[in-house]
Tab-separated table of N, CA and C in Angstrom:
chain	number	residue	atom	x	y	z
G	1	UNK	N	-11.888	15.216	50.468
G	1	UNK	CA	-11.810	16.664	50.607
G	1	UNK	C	-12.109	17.354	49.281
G	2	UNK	N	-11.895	17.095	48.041
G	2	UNK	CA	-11.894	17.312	47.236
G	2	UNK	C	-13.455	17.247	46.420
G	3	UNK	N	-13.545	16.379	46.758
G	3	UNK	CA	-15.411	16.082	46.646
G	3	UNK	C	-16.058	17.271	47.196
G	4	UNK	N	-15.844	17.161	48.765
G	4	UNK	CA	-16.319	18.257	49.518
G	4	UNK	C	-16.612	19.715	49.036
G	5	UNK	N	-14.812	20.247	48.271
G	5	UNK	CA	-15.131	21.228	47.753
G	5	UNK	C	-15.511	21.383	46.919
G	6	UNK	N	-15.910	20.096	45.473
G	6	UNK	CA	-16.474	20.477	44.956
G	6	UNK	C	-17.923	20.479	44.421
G	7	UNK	N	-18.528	20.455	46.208
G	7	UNK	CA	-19.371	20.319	45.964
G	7	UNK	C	-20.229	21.663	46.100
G	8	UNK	N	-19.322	22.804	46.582
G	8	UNK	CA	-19.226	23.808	47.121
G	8	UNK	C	-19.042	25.046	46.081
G	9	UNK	N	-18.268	24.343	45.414
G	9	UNK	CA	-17.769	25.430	44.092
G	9	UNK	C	-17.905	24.329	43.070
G	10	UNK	N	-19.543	23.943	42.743
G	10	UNK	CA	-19.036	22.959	41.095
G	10	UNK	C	-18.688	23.805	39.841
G	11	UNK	N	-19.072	25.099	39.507
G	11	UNK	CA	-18.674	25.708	38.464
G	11	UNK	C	-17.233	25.997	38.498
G	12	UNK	N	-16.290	25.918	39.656
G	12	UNK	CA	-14.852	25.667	39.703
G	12	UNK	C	-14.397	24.434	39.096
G	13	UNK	N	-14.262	23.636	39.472
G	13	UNK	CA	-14.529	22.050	38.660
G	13	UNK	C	-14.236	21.721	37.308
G	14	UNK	N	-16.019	22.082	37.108
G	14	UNK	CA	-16.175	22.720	35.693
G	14	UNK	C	-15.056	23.074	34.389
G	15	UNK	N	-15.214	24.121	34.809
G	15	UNK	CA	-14.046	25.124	34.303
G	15	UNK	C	-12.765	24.522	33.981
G	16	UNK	N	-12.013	23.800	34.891
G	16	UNK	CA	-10.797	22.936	34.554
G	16	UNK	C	-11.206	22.086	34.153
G	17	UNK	N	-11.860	20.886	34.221
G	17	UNK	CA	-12.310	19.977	33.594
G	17	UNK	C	-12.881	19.910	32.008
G	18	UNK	N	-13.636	21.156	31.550
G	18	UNK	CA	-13.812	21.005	30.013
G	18	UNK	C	-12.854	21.446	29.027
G	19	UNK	N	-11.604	22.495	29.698
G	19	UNK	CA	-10.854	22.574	28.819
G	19	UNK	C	-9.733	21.976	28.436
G	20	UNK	N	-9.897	20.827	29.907
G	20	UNK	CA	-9.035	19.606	29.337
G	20	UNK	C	-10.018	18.332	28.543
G	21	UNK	N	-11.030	18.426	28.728
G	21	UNK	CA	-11.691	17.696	28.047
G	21	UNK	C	-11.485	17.596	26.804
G	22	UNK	N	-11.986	19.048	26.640
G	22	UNK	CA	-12.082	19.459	25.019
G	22	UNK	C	-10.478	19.139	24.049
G	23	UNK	N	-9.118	19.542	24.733
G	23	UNK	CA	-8.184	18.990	24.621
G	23	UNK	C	-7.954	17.901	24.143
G	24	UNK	N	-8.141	17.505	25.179
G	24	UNK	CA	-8.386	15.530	24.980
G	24	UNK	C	-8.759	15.402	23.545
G	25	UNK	N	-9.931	15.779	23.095
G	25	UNK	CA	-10.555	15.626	21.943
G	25	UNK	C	-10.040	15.752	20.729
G	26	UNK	N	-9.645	17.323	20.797
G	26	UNK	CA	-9.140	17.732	19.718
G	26	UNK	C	-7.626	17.002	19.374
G	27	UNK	N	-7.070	16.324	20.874
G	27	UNK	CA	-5.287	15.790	20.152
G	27	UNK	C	-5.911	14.302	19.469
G	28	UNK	N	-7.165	13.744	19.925
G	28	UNK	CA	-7.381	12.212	19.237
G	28	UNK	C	-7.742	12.554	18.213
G	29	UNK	N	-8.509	13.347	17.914
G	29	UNK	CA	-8.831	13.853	16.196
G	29	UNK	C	-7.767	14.211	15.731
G	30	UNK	N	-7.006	14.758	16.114
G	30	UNK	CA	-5.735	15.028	15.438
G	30	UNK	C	-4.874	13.920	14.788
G	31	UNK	N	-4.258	12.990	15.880
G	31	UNK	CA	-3.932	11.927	15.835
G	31	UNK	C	-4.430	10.981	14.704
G	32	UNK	N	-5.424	11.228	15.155
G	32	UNK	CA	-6.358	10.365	13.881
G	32	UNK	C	-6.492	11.025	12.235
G	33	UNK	N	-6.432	11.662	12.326
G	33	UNK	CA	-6.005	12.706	11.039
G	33	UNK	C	-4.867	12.507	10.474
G	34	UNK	N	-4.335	12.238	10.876
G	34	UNK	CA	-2.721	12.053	11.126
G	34	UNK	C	-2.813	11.054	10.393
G	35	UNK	N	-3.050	9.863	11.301
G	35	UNK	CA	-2.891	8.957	10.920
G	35	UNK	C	-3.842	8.153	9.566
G	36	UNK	N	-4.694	8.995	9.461
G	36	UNK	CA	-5.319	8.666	7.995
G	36	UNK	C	-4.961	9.020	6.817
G	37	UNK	N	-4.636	10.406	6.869
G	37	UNK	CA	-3.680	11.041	5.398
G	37	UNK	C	-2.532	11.224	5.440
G	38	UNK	N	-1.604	11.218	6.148
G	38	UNK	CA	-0.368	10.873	6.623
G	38	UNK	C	0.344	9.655	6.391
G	39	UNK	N	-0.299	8.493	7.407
G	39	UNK	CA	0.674	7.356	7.147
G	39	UNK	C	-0.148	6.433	6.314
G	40	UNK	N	-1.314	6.371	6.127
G	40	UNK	CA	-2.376	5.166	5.187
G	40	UNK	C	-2.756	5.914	4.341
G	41	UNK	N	-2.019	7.300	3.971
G	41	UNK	CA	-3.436	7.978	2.574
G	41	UNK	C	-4.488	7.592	2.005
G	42	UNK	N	-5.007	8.062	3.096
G	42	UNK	CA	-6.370	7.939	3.421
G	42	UNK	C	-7.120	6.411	3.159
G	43	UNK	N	-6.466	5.444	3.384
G	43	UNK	CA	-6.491	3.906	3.491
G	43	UNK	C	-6.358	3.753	2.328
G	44	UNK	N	-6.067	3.830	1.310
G	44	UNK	CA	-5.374	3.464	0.349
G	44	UNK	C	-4.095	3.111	-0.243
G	45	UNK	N	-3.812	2.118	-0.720
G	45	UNK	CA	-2.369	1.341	-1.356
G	45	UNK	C	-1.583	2.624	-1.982
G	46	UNK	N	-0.726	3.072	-1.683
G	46	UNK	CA	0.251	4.150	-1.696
G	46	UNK	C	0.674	3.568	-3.684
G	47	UNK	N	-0.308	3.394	-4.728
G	47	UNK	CA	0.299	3.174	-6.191
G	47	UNK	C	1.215	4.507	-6.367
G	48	UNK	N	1.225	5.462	-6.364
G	48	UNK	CA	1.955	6.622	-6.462
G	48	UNK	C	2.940	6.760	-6.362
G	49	UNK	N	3.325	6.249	-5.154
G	49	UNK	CA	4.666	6.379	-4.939
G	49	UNK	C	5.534	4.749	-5.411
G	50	UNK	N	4.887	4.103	-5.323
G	50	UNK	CA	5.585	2.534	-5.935
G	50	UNK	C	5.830	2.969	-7.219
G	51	UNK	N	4.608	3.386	-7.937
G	51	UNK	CA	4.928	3.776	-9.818
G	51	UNK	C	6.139	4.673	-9.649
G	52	UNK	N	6.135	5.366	-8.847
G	52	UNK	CA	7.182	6.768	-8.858
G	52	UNK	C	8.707	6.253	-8.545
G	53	UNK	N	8.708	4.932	-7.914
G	53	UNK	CA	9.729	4.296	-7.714
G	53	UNK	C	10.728	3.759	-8.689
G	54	UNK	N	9.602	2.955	-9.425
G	54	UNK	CA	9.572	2.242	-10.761
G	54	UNK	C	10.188	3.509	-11.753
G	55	UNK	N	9.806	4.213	-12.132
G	55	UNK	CA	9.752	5.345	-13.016
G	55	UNK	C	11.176	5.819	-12.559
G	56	UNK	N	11.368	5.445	-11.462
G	56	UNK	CA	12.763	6.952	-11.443
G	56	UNK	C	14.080	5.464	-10.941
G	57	UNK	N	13.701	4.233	-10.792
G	57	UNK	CA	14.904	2.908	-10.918
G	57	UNK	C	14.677	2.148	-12.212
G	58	UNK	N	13.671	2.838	-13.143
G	58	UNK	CA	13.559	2.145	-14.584
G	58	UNK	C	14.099	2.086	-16.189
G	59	UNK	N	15.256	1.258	-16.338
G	59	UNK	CA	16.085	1.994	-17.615
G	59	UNK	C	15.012	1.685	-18.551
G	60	UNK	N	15.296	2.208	-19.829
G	60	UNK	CA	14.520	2.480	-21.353
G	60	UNK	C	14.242	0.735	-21.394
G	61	UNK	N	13.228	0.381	-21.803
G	61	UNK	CA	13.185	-1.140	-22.641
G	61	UNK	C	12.710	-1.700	-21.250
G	62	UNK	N	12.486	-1.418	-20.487
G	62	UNK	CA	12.245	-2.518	-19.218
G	62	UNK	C	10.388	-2.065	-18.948
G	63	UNK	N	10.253	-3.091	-19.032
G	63	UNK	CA	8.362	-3.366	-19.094
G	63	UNK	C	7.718	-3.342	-17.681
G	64	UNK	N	6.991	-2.864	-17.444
G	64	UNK	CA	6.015	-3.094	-16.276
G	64	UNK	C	4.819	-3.957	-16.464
G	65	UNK	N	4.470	-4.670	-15.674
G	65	UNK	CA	3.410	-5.780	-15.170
G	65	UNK	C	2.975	-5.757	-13.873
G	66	UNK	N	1.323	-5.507	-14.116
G	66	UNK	CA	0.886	-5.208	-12.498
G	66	UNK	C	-0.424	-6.282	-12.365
G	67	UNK	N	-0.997	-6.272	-11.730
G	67	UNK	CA	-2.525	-6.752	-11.208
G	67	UNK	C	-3.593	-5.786	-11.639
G	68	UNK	N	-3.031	-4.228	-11.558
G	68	UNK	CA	-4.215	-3.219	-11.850
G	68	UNK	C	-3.784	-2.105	-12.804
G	69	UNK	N	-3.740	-2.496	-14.218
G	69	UNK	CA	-2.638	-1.659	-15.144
G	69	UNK	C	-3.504	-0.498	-15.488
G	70	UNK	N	-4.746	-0.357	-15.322
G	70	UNK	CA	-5.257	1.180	-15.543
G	70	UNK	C	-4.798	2.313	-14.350
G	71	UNK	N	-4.505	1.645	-13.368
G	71	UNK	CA	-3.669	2.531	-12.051
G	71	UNK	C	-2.146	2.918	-12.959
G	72	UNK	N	-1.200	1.816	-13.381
G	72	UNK	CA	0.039	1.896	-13.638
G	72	UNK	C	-0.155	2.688	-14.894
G	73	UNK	N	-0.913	2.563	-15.996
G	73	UNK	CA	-1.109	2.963	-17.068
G	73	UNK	C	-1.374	4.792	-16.858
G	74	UNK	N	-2.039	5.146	-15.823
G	74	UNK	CA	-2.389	6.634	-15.436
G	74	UNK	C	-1.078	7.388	-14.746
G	75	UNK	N	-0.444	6.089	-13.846
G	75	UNK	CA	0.678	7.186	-13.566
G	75	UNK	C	2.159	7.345	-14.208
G	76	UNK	N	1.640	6.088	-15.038
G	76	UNK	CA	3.350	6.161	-15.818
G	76	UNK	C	3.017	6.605	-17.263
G	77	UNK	N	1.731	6.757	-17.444
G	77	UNK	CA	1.275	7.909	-18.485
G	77	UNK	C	1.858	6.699	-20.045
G	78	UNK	N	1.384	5.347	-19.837
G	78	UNK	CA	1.649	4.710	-20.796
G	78	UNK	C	1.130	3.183	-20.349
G	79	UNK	N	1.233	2.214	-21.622
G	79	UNK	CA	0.334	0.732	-21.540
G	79	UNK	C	0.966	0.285	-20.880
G	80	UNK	N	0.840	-0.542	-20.063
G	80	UNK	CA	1.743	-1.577	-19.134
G	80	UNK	C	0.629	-2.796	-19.134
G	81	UNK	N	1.592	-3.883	-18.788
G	81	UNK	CA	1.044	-5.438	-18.987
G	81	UNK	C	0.155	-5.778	-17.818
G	82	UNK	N	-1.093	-6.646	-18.400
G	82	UNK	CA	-1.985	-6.732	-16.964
G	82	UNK	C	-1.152	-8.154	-16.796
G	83	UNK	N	-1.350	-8.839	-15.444
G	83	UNK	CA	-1.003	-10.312	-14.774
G	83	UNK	C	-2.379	-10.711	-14.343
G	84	UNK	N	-3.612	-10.417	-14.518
G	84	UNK	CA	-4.999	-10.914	-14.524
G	84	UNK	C	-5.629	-11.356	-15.682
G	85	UNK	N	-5.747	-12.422	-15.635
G	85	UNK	CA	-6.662	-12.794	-17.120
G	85	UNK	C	-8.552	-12.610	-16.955
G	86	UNK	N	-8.840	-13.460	-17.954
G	86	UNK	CA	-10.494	-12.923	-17.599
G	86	UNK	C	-11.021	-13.400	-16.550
G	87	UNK	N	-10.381	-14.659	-16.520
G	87	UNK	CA	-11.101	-15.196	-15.954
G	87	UNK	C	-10.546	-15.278	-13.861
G	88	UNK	N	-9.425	-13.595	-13.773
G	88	UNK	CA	-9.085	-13.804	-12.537
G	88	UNK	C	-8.240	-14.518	-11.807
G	89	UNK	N	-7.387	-14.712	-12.601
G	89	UNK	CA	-5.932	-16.235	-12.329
G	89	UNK	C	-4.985	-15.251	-12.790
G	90	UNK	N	-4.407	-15.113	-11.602
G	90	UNK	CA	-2.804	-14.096	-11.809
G	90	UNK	C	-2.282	-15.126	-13.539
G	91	UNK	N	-1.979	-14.768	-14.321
G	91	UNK	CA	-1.009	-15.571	-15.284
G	91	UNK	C	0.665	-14.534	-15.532
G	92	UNK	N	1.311	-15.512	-15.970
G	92	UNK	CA	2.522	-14.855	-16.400
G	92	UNK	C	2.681	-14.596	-17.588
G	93	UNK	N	2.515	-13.493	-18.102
G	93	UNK	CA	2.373	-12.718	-19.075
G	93	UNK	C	4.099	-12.537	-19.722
G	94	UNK	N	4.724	-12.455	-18.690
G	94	UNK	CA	6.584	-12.869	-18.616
G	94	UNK	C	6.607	-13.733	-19.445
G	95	UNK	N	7.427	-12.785	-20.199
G	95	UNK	CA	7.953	-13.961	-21.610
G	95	UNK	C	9.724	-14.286	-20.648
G	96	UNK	N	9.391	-16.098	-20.320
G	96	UNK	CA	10.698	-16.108	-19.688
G	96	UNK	C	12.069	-16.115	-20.689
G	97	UNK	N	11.473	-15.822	-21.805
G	97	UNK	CA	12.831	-16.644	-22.794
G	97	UNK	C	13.119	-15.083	-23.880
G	98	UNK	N	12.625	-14.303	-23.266
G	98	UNK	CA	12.499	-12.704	-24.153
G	98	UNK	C	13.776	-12.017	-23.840
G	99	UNK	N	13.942	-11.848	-22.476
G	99	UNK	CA	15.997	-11.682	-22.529
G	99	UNK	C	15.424	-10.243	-21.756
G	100	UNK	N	13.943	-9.888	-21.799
G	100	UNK	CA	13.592	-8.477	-21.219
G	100	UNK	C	13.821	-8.502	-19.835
G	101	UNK	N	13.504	-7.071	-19.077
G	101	UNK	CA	13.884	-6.993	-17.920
G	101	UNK	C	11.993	-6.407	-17.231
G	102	UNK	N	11.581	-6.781	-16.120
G	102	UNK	CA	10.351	-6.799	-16.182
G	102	UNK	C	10.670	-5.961	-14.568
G	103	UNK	N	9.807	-4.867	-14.455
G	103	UNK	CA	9.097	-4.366	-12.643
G	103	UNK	C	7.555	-5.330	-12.629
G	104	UNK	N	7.376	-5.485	-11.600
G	104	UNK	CA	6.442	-6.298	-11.502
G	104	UNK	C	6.262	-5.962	-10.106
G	105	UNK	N	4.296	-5.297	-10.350
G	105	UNK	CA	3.678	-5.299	-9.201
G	105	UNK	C	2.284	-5.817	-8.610
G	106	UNK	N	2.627	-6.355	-7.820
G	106	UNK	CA	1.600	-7.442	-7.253
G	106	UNK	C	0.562	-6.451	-5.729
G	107	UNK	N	-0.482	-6.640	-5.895
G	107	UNK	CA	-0.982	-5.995	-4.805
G	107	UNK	C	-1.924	-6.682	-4.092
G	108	UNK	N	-1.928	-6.808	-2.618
G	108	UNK	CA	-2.589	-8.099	-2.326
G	108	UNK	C	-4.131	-8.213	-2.056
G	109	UNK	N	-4.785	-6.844	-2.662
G	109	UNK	CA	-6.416	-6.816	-2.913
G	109	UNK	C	-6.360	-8.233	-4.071
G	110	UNK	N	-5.192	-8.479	-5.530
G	110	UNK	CA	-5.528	-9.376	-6.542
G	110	UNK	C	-4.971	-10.403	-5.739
G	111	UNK	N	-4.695	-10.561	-4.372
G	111	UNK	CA	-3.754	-12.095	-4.115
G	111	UNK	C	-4.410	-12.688	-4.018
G	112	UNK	N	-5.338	-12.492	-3.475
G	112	UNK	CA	-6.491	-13.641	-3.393
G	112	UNK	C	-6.897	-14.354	-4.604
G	113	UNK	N	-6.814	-13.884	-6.133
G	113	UNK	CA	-7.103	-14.215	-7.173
G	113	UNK	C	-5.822	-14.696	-7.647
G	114	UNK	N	-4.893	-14.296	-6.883
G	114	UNK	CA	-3.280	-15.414	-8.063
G	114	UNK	C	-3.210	-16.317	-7.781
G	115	UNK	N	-2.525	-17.130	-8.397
G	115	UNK	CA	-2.442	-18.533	-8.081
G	115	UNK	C	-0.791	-18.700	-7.530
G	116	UNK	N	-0.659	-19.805	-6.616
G	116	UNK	CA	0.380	-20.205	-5.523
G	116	UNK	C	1.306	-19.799	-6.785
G	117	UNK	N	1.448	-20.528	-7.619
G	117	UNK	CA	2.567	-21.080	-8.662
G	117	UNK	C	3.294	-19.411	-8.901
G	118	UNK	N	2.501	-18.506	-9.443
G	118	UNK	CA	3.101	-17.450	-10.076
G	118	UNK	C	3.507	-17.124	-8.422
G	119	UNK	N	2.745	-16.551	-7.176
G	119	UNK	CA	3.691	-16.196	-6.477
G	119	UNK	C	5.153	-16.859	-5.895
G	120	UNK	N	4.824	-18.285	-6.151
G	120	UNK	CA	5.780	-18.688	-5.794
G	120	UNK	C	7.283	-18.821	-6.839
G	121	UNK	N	6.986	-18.180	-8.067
G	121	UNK	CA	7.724	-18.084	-9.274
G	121	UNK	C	8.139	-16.995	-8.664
G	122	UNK	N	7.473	-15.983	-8.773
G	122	UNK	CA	8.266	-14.591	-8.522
G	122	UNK	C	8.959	-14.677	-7.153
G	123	UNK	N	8.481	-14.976	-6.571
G	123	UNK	CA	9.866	-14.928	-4.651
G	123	UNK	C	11.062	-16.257	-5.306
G	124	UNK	N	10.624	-17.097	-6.102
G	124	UNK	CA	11.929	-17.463	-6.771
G	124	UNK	C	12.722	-16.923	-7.537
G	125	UNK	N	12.415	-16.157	-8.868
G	125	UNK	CA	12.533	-15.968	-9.907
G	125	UNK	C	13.141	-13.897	-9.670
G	126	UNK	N	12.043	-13.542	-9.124
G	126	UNK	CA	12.340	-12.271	-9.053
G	126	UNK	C	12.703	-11.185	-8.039
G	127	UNK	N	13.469	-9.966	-7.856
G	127	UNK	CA	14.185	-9.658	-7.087
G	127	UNK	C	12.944	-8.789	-5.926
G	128	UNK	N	12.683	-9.192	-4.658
G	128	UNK	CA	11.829	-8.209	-4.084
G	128	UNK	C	12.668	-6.663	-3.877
G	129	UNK	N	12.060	-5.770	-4.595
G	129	UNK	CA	12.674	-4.431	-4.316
G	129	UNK	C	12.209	-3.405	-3.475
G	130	UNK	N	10.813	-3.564	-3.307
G	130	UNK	CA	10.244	-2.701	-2.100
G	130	UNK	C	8.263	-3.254	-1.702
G	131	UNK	N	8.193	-3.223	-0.518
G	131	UNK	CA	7.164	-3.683	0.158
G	131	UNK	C	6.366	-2.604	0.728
G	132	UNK	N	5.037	-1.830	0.697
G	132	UNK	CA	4.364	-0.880	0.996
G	132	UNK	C	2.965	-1.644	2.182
G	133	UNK	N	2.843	-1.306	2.832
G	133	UNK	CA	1.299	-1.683	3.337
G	133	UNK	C	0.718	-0.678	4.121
G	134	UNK	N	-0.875	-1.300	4.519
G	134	UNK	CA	-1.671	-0.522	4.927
G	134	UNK	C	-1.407	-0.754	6.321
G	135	UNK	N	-1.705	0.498	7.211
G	135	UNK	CA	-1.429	-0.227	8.516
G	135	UNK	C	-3.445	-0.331	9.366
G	136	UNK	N	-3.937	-1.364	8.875
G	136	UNK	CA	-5.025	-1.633	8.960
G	136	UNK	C	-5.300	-3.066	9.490
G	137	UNK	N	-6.297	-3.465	9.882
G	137	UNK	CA	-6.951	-4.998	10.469
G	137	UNK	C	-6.245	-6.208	8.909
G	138	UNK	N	-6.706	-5.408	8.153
G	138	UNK	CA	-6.405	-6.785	7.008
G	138	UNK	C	-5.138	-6.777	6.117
G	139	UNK	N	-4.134	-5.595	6.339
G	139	UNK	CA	-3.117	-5.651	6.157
G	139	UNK	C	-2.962	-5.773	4.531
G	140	UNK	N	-3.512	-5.147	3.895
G	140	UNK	CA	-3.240	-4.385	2.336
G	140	UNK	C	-2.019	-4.278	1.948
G	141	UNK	N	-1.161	-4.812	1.119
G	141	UNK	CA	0.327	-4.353	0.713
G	141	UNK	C	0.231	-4.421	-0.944
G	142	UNK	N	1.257	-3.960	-1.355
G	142	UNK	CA	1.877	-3.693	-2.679
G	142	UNK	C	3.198	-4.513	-2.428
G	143	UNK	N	3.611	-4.905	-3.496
G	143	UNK	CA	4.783	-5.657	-3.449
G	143	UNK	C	5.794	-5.444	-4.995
G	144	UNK	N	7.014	-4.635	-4.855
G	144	UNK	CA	7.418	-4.702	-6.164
G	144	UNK	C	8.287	-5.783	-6.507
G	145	UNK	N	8.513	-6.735	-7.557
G	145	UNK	CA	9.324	-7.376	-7.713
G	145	UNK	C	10.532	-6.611	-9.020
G	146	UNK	N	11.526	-7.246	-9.126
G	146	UNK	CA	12.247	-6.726	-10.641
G	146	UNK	C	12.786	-7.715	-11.329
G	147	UNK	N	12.253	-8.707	-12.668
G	147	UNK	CA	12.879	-9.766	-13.164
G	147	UNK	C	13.603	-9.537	-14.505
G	148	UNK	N	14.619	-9.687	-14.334
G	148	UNK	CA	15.617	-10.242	-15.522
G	148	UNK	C	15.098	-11.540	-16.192
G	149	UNK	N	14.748	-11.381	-17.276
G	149	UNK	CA	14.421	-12.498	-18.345
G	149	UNK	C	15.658	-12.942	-18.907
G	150	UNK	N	16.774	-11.806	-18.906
G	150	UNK	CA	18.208	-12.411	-19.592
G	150	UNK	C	19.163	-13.070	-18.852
G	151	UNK	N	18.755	-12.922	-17.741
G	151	UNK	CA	19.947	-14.515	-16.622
G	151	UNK	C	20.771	-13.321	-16.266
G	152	UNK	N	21.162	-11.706	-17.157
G	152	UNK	CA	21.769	-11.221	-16.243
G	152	UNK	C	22.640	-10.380	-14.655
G	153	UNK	N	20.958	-10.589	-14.063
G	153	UNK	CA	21.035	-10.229	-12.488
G	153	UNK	C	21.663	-11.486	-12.017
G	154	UNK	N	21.637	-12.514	-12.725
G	154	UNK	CA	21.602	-14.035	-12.120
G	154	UNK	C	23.435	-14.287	-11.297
């Protein structure tokens, strides 16, 4: 029946049909908007707010060490330690016997380049304090650790 009539009145049809169409459209773009600068800024590793973390749970004397220290270096507006050598091998730059207290951030664009040993040092060695990711196919994260060199978190 419905066919029938509209075959009778198609510019009736019409009419309801594109302005739910158009609807349609505009809430998936939305959505999608949303969900690009909103929850993945704009597919990128959220450094901003991890540094901002660091910066505002960080007493005087406690060092930062990252994978990408010209990122950490821009937002904490000072040198921080790279964990990449030249040649692309996460190293531990952690002086274990220094008594310092270290943030340490690992991001898993460099995981592919660390080696087992250091990650598996730090999920021993150091405290996981907060975990960030992308919500994407390949699953992008940041990872902060916090190590006591002086045994006293221990």
């Amino acid at each position: 029946l419905l066919l029938d009539e509209s075959r009778k009145q198609p510019g009736e049809i019409a009419r309801l049909i594109f302005p739910a169409l158009l609807l349609l459209l505009l809430a998936d773009a939305g959505g999608q908007h949303l969900f690009y600068y909103q929850l993945n800024h704009g597919n990128r590793l959220d450094w901003r707010s991890m540094l901002a973390e660091v910066e505002s749970r960080r007493a005087p004397g406690e060092l930062v060490a990252t994978t990408r220290p010209p990122i950490a270096d821009y937002y904490l507006a000072e040198e921080t330690l790279s964990l990449l050598r030249a040649d692309l091998e996460l190293t531990p730059e952690i002086n274990q016997d220094s008594g310092e207290q270290y943030w340490i951030i690992i991001d898993s664009e460099a995981i592919w380049t660390t080696s087992r040993e250091m990650r598996s040092w730090l999920e021993a060695n150091g405290q996981l304090i907060d975990f960030s990711y992308l919500r994407t196919r390949e699953q992008f994260n940041l990872r902060l650790f916090y190590y006591d060199a002086s045994g006293a978190s221990d």
